[in-house]
């Protein structure tokens, strides 16, 4: 089974940037795609971005042009670079396989507010 630990969330002003990290351990050889997801208060958890083992990426329309997902296979780590942050990006951010087969981690809180 895969274990996932997210980090990098913080309070940031609108227009600011953050970089989230996700470290994977366990049965990592089973991982194909990886994704970042987010859940705002009172809303469902949605996919933000995902990346294949070969590096192909896809993004939710709401973050296209602002967020970039990347992976460093040697470190079993996936990143989410978030630029031009907006208040509506406020949420708990989670990483998981894509599709999300692994148990969910604790997530990391991102708050965008002035």
Short mmCIF file of C-alpha atoms in Angstrom, two decimals, residues 72-112:
data_model
loop_
_atom_site.label_atom_id
_atom_site.label_comp_id
_atom_site.label_asym_id
_atom_site.label_seq_id
_atom_site.Cartn_x
_atom_site.Cartn_y
_atom_site.Cartn_z
CA UNK A 72 10.81 13.77 -9.15
CA UNK A 73 10.77 10.00 -9.48
CA UNK A 74 14.17 9.50 -7.83
CA UNK A 75 12.77 11.09 -4.66
CA UNK A 76 9.27 9.62 -4.98
CA UNK A 77 7.96 13.15 -4.69
CA UNK A 78 5.31 15.14 -6.52
CA UNK A 79 5.09 18.92 -6.42
CA UNK A 80 2.42 21.51 -7.08
CA UNK A 81 3.68 25.01 -7.87
CA UNK A 82 0.84 27.46 -7.35
CA UNK A 83 1.13 31.01 -8.67
CA UNK A 84 -1.28 33.94 -8.83
CA UNK A 85 -3.26 32.47 -5.96
CA UNK A 86 -6.86 33.56 -5.47
CA UNK A 87 -9.11 33.40 -2.40
CA UNK A 88 -11.12 30.67 -4.12
CA UNK A 89 -8.00 28.47 -4.06
CA UNK A 90 -8.39 28.21 -0.29
CA UNK A 91 -8.77 24.53 0.58
CA UNK A 92 -7.08 21.50 2.06
CA UNK A 93 -4.84 20.05 -0.63
CA UNK A 94 -4.22 16.34 -0.90
CA UNK A 95 -2.09 14.19 -3.15
CA UNK A 96 -2.96 10.68 -4.23
CA UNK A 97 -2.57 8.35 -7.11
CA UNK A 98 -4.55 9.18 -10.21
CA UNK A 99 -7.15 7.73 -10.05
CA UNK A 100 -7.04 7.98 -6.22
CA UNK A 101 -6.57 4.38 -5.09
CA UNK A 102 -4.37 5.02 -2.02
CA UNK A 103 -5.62 5.95 1.45
CA UNK A 104 -5.93 9.71 1.82
CA UNK A 105 -3.31 11.53 3.89
CA UNK A 106 -3.82 14.47 6.24
CA UNK A 107 -3.56 17.04 3.49
CA UNK A 108 -2.05 20.50 3.79
CA UNK A 109 -4.04 23.68 4.36
CA UNK A 110 -3.75 26.50 1.85
CA UNK A 111 -5.41 29.77 2.81
CA UNK A 112 -5.42 32.72 0.42
#
